[in-house]
CSV table of C-alpha atoms in Angstrom, one decimal:
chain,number,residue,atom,x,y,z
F,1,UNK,CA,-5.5,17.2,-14.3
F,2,UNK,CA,-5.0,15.7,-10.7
F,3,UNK,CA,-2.3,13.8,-10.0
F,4,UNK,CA,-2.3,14.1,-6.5
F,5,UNK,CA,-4.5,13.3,-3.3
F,6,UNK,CA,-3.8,14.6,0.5
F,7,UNK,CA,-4.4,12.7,3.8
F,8,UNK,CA,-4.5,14.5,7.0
F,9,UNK,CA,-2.0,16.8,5.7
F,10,UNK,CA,0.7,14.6,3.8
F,11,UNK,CA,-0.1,15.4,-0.5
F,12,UNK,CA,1.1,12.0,-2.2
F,13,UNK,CA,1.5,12.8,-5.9
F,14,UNK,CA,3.4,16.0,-5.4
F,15,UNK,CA,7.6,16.4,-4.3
F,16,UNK,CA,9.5,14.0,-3.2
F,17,UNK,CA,7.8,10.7,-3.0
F,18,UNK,CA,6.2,9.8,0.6
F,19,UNK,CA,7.3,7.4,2.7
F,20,UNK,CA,5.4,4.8,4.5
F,21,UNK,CA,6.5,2.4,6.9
F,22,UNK,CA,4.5,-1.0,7.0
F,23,UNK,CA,3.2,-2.7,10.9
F,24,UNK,CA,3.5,-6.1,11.0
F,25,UNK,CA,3.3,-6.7,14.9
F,26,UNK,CA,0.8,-10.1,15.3
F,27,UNK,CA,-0.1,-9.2,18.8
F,28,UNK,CA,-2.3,-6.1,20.0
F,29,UNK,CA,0.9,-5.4,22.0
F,30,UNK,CA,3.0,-5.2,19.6
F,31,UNK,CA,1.2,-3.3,17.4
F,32,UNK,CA,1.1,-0.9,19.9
F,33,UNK,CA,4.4,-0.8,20.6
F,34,UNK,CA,5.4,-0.6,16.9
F,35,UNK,CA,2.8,2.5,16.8
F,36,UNK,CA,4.5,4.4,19.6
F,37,UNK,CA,7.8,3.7,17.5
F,38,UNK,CA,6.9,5.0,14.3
F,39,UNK,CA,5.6,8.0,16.1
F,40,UNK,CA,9.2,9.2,16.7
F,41,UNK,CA,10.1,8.5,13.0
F,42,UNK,CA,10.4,11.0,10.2
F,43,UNK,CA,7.8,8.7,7.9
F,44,UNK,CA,5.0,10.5,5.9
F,45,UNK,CA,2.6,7.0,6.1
F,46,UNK,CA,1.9,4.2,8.2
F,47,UNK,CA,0.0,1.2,6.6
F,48,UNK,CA,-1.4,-1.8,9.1
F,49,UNK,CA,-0.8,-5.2,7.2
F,50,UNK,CA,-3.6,-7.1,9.1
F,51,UNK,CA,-2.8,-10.3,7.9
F,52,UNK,CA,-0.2,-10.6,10.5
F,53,UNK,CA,-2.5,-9.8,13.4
F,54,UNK,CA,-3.2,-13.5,15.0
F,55,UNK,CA,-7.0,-12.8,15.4
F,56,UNK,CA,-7.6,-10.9,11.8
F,57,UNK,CA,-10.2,-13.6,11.1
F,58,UNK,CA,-11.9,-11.8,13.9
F,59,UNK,CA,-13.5,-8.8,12.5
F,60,UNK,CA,-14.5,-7.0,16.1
F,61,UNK,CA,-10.6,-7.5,17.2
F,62,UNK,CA,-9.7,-6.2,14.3
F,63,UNK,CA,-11.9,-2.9,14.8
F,64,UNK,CA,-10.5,-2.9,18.6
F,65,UNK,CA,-6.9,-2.9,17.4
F,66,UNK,CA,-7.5,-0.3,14.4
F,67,UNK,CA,-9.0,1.8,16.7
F,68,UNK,CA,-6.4,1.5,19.6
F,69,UNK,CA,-3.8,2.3,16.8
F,70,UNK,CA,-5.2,5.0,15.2
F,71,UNK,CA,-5.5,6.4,19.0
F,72,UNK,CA,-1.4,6.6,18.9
F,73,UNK,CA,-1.4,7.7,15.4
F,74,UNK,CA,-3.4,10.8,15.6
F,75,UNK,CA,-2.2,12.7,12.8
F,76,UNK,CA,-0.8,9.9,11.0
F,77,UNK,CA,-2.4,9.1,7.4
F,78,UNK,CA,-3.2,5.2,7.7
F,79,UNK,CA,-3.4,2.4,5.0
F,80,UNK,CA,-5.8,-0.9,6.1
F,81,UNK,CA,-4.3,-3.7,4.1
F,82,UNK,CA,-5.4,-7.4,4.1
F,83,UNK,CA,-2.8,-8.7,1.7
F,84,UNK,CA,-4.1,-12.1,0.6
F,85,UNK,CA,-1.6,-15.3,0.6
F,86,UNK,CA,-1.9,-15.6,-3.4
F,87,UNK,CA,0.1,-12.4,-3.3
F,88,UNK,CA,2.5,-12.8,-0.6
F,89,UNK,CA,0.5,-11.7,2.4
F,90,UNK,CA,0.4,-14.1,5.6
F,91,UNK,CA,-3.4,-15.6,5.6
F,92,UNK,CA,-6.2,-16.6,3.6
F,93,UNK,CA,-9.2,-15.8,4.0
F,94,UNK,CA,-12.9,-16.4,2.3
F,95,UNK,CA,-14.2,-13.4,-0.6
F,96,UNK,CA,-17.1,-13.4,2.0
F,97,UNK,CA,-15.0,-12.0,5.1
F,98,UNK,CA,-12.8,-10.3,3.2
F,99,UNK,CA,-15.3,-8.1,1.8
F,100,UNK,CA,-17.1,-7.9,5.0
F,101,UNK,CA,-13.9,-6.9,6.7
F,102,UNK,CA,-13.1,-4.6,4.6
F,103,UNK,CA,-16.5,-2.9,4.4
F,104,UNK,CA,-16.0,-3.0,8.7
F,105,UNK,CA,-13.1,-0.9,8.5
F,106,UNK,CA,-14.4,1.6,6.1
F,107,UNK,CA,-17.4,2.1,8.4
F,108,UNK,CA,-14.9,2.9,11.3
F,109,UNK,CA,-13.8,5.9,9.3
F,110,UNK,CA,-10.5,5.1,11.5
F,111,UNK,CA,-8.0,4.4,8.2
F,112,UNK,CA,-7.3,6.9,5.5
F,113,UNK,CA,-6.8,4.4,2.6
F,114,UNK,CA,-7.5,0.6,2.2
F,115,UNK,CA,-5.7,-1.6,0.0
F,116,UNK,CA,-7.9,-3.5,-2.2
F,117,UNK,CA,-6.4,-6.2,-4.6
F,118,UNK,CA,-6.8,-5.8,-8.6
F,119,UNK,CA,-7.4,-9.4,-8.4
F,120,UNK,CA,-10.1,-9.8,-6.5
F,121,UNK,CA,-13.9,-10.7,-7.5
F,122,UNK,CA,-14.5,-7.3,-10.1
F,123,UNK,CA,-18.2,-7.1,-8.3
F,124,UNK,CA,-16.8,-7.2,-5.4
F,125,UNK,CA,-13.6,-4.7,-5.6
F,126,UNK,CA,-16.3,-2.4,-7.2
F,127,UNK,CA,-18.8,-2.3,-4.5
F,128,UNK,CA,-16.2,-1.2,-1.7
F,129,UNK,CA,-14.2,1.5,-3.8
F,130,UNK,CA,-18.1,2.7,-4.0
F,131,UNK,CA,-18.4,2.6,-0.2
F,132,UNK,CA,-15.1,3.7,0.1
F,133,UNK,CA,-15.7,6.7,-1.6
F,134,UNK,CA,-18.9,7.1,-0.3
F,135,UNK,CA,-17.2,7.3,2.8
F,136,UNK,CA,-14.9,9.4,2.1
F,137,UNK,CA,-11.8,7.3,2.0
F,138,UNK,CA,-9.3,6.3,-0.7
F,139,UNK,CA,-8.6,3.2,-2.2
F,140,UNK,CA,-5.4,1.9,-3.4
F,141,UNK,CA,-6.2,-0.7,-5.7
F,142,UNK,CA,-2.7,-3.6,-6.4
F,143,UNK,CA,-1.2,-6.2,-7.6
F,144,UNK,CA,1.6,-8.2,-6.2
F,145,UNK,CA,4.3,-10.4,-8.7
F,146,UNK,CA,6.5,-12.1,-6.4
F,147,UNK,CA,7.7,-14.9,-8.7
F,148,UNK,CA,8.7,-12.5,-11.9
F,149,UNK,CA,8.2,-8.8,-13.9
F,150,UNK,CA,5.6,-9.1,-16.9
F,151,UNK,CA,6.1,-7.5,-19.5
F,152,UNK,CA,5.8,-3.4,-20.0
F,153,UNK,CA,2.7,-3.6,-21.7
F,154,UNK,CA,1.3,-5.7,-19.3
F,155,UNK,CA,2.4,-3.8,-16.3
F,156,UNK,CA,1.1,-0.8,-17.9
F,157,UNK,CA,-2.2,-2.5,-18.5
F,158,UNK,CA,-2.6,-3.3,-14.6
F,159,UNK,CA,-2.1,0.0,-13.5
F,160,UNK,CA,-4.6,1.5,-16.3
F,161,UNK,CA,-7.0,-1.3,-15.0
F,162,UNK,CA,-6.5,-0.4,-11.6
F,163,UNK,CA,-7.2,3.6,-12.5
F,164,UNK,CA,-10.2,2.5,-14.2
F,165,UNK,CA,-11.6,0.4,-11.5
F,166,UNK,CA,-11.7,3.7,-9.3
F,167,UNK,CA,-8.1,3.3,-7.5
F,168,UNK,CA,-6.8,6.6,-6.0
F,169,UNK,CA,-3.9,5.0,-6.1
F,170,UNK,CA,-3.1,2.5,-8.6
F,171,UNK,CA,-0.2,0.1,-7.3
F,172,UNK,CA,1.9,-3.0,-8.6
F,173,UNK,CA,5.3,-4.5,-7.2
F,174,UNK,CA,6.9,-7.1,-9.0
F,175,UNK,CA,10.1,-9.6,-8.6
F,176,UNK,CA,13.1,-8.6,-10.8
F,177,UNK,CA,15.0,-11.5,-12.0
F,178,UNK,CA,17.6,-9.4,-13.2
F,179,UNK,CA,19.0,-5.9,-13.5
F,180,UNK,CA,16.9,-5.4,-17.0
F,181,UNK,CA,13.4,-6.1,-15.2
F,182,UNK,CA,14.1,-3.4,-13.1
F,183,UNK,CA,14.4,-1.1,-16.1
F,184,UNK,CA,11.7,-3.0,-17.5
F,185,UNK,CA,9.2,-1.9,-14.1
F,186,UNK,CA,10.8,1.6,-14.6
F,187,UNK,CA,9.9,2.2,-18.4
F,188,UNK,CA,6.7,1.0,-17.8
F,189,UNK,CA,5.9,3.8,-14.7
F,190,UNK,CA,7.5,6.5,-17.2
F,191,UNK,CA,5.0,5.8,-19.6
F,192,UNK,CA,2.3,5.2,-17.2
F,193,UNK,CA,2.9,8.7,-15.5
F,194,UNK,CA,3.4,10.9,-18.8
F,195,UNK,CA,0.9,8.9,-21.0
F,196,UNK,CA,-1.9,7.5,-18.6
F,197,UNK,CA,-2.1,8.5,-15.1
F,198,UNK,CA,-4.6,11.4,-13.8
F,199,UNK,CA,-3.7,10.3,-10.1
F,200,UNK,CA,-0.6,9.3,-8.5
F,201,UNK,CA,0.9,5.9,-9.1
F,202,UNK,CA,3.0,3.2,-6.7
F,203,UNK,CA,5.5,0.8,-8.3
F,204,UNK,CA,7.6,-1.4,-6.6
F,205,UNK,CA,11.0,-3.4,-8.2
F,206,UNK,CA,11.4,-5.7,-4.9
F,207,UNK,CA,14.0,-7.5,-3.8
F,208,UNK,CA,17.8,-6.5,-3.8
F,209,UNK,CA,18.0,-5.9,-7.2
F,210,UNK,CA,14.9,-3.9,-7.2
F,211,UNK,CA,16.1,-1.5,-4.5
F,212,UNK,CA,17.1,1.3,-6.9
F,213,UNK,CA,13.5,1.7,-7.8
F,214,UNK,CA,12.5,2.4,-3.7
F,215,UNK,CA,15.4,5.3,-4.2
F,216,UNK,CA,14.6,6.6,-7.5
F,217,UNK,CA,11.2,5.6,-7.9
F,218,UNK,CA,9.8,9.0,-7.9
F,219,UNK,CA,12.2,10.1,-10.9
F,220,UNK,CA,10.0,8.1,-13.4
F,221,UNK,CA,6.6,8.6,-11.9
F,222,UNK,CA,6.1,6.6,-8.4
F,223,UNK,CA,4.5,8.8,-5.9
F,224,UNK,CA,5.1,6.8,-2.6
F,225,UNK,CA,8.0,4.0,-1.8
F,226,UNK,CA,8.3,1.6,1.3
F,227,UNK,CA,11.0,2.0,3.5
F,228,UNK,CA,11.4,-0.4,6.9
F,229,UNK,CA,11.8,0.8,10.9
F,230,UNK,CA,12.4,-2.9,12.2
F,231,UNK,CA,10.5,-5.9,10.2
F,232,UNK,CA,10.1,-5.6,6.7
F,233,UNK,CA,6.8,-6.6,5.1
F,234,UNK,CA,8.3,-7.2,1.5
F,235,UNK,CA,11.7,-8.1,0.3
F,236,UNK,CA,14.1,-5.2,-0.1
F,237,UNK,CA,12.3,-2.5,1.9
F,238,UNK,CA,15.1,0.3,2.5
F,239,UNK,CA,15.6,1.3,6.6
F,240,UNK,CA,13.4,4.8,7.0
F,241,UNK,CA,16.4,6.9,8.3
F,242,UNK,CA,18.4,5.7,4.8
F,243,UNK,CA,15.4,6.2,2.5
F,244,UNK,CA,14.7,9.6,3.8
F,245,UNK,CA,18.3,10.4,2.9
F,246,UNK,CA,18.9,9.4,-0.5
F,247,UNK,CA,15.6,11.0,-1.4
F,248,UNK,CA,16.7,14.5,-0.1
F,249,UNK,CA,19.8,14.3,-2.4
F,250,UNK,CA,17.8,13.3,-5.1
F,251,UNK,CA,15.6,15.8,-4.4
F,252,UNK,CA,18.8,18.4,-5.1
């Protein structure tokens, strides 16, 4: 059974969880900028949140700046995400564009991964994992809790949707409202991983309270955690230097 899949190098699934750092820059410059930084960073991933970028409801821009970053990140493994307001991202934007967007930067074959949301139109989040994977790229398919944790079961049931739906990478991050949601996210990625999963996982305790689960994530069954190199993107995101660091010792 495979629980792992490698990007340009960097095999997420096996070892110590990867780490990626998000780019939130809302300018072309500052993307840029933020591209030549992470460069010099010990980070394993880099995903572009394009719902910061001002003109992200301009699909061309959008293909400009994707391919001006990769042109910095050579050898980087790169995530396209559109995170969607309704699960904490920065915009809105129609099912229509959203799929056409997405489609776009499949086509570019510029990104490694895209982030598609569990949540979305099921017709729709079908057809572009197909042209994902008919393009050769992965798909992390997630979901995004910002106001609470569910339950275990119901966590559980997410991811197992998501693998089903074709995700390479299933993925959910929820809110903790206290220290027993946290164990609550953690049980639920222990049975996940030993009881479900035939590909590596991504779960997410956010906030401070969460934080123990972007350190020791990977001990129950999370194969990549989120660490920050300036703005975070989500709420508790760990600096990279720091991350890289406790996940070494746990490592020993």
């Amino acid at each position: 059974m495979t629980r792992s899949i490698t990007v340009r190098g960097v095999t997420i699934g096996q070892g110590t969880p990867k780490i990626c750092v998000p780019m939130v820059g809302r300018t072309l410059t500052e993307l840029l900028e933020e591209a030549n930084r992470l460069k010099t960073i010990d980070l394993d991933v880099v995903e572009w949140r394009a719902d910061f970028f001002e003109h992200v409801d301009n699909r061309e821009k959008v293909i400009d700046a994707l391919y001006q970053i990769r042109s910095v990140l050579k050898k980087t493994p790169l995530i396209f995400t559109f995170r969607s307001a309704k699960e904490g991202g920065e915009k809105e934007i129609s099912p229509e564009y959203y799929l056409q967007l997405n489609k776009a930067i499949i086509e570019t074959g510029q990104a490694d991964i895209i982030d598609m949301e569990l949540f979305s139109d099921e017709s729709l989040l079908k057809s572009l994992v197909e042209w994902a994977h008919a393009n050769n790229i992965f798909v992390i398919i997630s979901n995004h809790d910002f106001e609470k944790t569910p339950s275990k079961e119901e966590i559980v049931a997410r991811l197992k949707k998501a693998q089903e739906l074709g995700g390479d990478l299933p993925k959910i991050a929820v809110m903790p409202q206290s220290q027993a949601d946290v164990l609550t996210l953690l049980d639920a990625t222990n049975i996940m991983y030993t009881q479900y999963a035939n590909r590596p996982i991504i779960t997410i305790s956010m906030g401070s309270i969460g934080v123990i689960s972007r350190l020791a994530g990977g001990t129950f069954g999370s194969a990549l955690t989120f660490g920050s190199a300036g703005r975070e993107s989500a709420p508790g995101q760990i600096a990279v230097s720091e991350l890289r660091r406790v996940l070494n010792l746990l490592k020993n």
